[in-house]
Tab-separated table of C-alpha atoms in Angstrom:
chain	number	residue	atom	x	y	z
A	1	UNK	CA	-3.870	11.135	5.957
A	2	UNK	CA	-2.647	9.921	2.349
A	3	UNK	CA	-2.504	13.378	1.095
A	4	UNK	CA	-0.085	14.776	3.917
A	5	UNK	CA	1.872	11.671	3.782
A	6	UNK	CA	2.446	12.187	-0.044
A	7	UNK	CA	2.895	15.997	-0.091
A	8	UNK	CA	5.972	15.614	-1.498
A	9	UNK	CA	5.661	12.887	-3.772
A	10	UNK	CA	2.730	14.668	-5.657
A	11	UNK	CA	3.929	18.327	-5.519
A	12	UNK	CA	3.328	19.958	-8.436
A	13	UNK	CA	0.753	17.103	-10.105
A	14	UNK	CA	-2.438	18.993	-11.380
A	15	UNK	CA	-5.569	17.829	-9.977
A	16	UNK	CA	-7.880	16.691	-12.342
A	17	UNK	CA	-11.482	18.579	-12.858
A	18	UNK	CA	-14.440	16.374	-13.285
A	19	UNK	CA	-17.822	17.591	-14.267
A	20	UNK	CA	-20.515	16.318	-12.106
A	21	UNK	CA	-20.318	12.820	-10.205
A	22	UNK	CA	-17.081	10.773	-11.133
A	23	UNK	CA	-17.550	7.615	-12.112
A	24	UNK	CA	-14.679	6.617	-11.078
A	25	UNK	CA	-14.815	6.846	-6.595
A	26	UNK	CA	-11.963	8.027	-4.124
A	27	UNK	CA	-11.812	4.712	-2.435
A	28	UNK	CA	-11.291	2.632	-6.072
A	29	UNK	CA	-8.438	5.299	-6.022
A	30	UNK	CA	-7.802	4.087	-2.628
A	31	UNK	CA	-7.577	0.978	-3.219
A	32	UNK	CA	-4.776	0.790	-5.784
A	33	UNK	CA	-2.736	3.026	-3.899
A	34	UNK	CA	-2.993	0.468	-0.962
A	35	UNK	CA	-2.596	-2.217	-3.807
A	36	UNK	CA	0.407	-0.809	-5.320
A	37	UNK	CA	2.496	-0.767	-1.643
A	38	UNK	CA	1.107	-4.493	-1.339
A	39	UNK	CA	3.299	-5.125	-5.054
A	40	UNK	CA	6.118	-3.227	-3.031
A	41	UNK	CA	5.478	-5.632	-0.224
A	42	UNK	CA	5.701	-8.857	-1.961
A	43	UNK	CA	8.309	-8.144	-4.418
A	44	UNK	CA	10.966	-7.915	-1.228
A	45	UNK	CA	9.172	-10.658	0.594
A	46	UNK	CA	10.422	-12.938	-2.651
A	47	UNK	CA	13.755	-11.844	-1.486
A	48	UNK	CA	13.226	-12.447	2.544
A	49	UNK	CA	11.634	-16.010	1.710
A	50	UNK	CA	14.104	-16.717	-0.946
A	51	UNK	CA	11.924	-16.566	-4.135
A	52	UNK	CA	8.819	-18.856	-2.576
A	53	UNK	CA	6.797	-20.373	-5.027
A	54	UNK	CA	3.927	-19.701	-2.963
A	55	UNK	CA	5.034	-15.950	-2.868
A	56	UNK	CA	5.470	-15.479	-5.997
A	57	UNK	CA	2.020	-16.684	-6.947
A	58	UNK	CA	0.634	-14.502	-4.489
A	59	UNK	CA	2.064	-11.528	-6.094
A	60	UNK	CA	1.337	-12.802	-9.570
A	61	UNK	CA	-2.468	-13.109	-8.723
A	62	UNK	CA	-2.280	-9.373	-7.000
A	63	UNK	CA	-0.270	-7.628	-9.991
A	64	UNK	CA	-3.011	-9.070	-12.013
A	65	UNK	CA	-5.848	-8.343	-10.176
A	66	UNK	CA	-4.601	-5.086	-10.057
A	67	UNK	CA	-4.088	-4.638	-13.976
A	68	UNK	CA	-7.922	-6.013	-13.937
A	69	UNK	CA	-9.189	-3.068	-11.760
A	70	UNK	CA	-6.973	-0.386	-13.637
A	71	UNK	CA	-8.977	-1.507	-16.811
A	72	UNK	CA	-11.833	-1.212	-14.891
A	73	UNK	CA	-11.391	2.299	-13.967
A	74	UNK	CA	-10.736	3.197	-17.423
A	75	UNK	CA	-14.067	1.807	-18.699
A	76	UNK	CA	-15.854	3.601	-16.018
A	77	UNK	CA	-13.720	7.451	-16.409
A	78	UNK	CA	-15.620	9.869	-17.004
A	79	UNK	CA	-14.092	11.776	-20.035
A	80	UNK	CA	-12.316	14.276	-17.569
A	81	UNK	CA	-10.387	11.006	-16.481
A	82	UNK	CA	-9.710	9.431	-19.076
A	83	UNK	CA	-6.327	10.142	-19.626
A	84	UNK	CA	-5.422	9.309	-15.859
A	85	UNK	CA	-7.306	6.195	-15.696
A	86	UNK	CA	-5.016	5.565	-19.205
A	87	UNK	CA	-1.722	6.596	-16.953
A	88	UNK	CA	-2.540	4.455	-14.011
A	89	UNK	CA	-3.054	1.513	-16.511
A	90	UNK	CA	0.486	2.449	-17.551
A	91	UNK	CA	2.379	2.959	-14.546
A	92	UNK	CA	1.018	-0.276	-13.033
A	93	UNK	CA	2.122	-2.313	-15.885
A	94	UNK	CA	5.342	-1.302	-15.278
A	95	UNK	CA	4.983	-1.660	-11.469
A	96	UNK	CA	4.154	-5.221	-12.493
A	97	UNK	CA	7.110	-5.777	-14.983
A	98	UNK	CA	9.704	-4.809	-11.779
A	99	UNK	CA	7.724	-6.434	-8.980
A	100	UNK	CA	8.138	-9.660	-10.262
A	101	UNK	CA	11.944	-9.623	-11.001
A	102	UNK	CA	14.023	-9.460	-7.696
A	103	UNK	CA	17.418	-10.387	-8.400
A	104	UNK	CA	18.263	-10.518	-4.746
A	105	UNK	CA	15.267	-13.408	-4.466
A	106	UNK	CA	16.572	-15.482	-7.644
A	107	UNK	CA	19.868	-14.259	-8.306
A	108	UNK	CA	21.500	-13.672	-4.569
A	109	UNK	CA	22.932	-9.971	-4.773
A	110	UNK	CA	21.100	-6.780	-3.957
A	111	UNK	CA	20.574	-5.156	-7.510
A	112	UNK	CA	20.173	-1.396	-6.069
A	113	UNK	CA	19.008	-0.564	-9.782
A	114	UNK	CA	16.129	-2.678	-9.190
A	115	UNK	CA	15.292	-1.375	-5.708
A	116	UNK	CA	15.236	2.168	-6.774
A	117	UNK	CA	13.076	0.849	-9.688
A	118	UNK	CA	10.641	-0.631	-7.335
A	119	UNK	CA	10.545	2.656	-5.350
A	120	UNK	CA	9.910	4.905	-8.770
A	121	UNK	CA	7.227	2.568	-10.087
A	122	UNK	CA	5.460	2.150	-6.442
A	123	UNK	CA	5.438	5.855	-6.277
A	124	UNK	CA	4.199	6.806	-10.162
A	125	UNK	CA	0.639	4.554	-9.415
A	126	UNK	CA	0.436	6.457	-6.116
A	127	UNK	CA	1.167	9.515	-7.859
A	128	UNK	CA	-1.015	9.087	-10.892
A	129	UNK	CA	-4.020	7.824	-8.500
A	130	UNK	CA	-3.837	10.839	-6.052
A	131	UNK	CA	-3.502	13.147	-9.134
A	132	UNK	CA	-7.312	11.542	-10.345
A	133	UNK	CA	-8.724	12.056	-6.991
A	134	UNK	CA	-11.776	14.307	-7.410
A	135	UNK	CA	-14.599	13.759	-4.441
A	136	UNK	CA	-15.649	11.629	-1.167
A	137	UNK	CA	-16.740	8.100	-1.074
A	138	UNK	CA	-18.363	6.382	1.857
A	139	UNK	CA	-15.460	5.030	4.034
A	140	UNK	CA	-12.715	6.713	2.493
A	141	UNK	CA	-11.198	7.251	5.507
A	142	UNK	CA	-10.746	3.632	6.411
A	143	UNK	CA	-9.097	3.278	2.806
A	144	UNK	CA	-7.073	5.919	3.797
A	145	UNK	CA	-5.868	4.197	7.137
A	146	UNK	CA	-5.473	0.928	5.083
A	147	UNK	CA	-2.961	2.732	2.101
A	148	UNK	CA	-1.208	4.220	5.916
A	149	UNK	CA	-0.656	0.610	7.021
A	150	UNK	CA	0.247	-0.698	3.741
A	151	UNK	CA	2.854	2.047	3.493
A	152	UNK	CA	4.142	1.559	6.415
A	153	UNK	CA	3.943	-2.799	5.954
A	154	UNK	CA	5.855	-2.261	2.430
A	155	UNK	CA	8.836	-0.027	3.731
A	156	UNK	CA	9.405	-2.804	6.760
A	157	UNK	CA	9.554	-5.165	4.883
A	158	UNK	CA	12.245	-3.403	2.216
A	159	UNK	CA	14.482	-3.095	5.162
A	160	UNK	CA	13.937	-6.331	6.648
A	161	UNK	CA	14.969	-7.571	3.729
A	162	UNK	CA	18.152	-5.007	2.768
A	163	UNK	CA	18.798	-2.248	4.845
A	164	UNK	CA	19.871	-0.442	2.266
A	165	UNK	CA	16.286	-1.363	0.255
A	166	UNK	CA	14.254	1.685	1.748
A	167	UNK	CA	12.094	4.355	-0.247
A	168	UNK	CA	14.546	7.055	-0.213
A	169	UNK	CA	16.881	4.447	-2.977
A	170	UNK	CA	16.459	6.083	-5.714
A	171	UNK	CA	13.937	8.597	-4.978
A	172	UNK	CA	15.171	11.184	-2.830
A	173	UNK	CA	12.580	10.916	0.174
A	174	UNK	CA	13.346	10.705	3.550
A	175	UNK	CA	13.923	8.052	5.741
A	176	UNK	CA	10.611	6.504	7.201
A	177	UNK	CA	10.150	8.032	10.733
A	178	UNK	CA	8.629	4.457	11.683
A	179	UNK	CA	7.393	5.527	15.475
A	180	UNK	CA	5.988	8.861	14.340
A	181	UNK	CA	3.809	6.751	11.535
A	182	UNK	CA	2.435	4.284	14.235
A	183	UNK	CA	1.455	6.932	16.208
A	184	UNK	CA	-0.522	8.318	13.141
A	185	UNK	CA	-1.881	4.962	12.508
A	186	UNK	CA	-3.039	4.299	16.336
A	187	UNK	CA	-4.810	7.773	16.099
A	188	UNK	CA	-6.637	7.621	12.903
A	189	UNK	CA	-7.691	3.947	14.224
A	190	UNK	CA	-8.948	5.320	17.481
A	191	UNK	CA	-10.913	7.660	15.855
A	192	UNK	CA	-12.347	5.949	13.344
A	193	UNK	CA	-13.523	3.272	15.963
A	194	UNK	CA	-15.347	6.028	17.531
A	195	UNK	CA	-16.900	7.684	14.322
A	196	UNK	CA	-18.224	4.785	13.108
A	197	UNK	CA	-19.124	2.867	15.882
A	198	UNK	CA	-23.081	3.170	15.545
A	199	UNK	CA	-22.068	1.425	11.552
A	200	UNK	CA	-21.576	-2.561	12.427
A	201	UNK	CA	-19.657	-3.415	9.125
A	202	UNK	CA	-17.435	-0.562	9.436
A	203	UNK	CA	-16.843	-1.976	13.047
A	204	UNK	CA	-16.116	-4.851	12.580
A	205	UNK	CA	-13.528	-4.447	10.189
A	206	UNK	CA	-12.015	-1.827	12.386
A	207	UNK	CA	-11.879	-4.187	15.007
A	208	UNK	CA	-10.641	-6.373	12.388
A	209	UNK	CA	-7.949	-4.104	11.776
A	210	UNK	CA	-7.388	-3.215	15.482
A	211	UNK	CA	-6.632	-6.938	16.384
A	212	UNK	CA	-4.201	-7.561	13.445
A	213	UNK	CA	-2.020	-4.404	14.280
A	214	UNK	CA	-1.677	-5.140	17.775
A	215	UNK	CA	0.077	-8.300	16.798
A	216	UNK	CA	3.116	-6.165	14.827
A	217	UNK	CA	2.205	-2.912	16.346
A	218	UNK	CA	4.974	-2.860	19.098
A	219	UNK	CA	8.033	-3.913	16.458
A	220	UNK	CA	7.314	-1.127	13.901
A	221	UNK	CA	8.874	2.086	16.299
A	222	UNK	CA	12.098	-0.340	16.489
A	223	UNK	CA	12.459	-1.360	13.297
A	224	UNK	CA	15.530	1.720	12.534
A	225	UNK	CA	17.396	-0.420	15.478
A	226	UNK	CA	19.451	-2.992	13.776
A	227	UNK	CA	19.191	-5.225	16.931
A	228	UNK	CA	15.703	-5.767	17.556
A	229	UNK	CA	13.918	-8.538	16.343
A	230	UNK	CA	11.882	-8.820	12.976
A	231	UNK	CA	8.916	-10.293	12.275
A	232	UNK	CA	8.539	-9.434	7.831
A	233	UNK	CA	6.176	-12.463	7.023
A	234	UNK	CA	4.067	-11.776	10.143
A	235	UNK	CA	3.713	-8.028	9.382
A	236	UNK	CA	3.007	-8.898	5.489
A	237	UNK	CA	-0.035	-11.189	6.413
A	238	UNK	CA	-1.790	-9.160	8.874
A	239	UNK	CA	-1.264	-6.392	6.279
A	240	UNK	CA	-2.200	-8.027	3.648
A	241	UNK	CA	-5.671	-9.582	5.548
A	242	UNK	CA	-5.978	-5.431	6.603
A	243	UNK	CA	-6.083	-4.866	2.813
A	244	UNK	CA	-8.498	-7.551	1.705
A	245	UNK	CA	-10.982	-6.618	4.519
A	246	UNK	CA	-10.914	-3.153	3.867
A	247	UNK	CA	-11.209	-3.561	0.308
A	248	UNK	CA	-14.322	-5.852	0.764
A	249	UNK	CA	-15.787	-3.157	2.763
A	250	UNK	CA	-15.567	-0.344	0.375
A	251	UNK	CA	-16.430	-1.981	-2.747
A	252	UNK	CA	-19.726	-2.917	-1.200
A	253	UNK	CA	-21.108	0.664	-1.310
């Protein structure tokens, strides 16, 4: 699923070649990627809260956990990946730098400098990470549906909080066909419910996952319609709990 979504976001990037086994697995990949859209998520949730303390600490901890596991990955590269695992470091630091200045949050105007930067820096982690992918990993479909939710979690909440805040400012994409992505997301959870249902971890944080997009499931084809109702904070922590349990799940193999 992540590698139709981002067709044309990573057009062009050369796959890297790694002899052997990498060292460094799909779903650590994976897992930034979904990572990286959470750093999208919480730096306009500072502006939807109004710069919460609470908020901001939550995205402080994640930025840094995040710079943690990039290091990791570069300790672990083999030397065909070195120099991505050297590029994600890179491109999340500056992820990091941006996520954690909103000037709508602590200022009060929408800085549409600063929104497109967001966008660019979101989208050079996922770029870089994709570009490093090199085999399977046990559950790296489930990562996969987690990065899909997190996608789709980060862009409602860049609306919610400025309609204007979306992922094509700044980067040229299209708008987020938000019904057409649920769809994806209820079929990829349908079928991984039925793949793995013989696996009790990986059921149970599918049904994990199944419960907590119920909740937001039915706002996300409305959320182009200026009129309907939305529920940002809501969607960001059933997201984010999606993340953490998937996350869990994968770094256990």
């Amino acid at each position: 699923m992540r590698k139709t979504l981002w067709m044309t976001v990573t057009g062009g990037l050369l796959a890297l070649a790694a002899s052997g086994h990498a060292a460094i697995k799909a779903t650590d990949l994976a897992v930034v990627e979904a990572n990286a859209w959470r750093a999208r998520m919480g730096f306009h949730l500072l502006a939807i809260r109004g710069d919460n303390p609470e908020d901001r600490e939550s995205l402080r901890i994640l930025l840094a956990q995040g710079q943690n596991d990039a290091s990791a990955l570069q300790d672990k590269a083999e030397p065909a990946q070195e120099k991505a695992a050297m590029e994600l470091g890179d491109a999340w630091q500056a992820l990091s730098d941006r996520a954690l200045d909103n000037p709508l949050a602590s200022l009060g105007y929408a800085d549409y400098a600063a929104m497109s930067e967001m966008n660019t820096t979101t989208l050079a982690v996922i770029q870089v990470a994709e570009q490093a992918q090199t085999d399977e990993a046990d559950y790296l479909d489930i990562a996969d549906l987690s990065v899909a939710m997190q996608r789709v979690a980060s862009e409602y909440l860049a609306l919610a909080a400025f309609p204007s805040a979306g992922l094509p400012t700044g980067t040229g994409l299209k708008p987020m066909d938000f019904a057409s992505e649920a769809r994806q997301i209820d079929e990829s959870l349908a079928a991984l419910k039925q793949k793995y249902q013989d696996d009790a971890a990986a059921s149970d944080v599918l049904d994990f996952v199944g419960q907590r997009w119920a909740f937001v499931r039915s706002t996300v084809p409305k959320m182009n319609d200026t009129e309907s109702k939305k529920v940002p904070y809501l969607f960001y922590r059933y997201a984010t709990q999606v993340a953490e349990r998937v996350e869990a799940l994968v770094q256990g193999q």
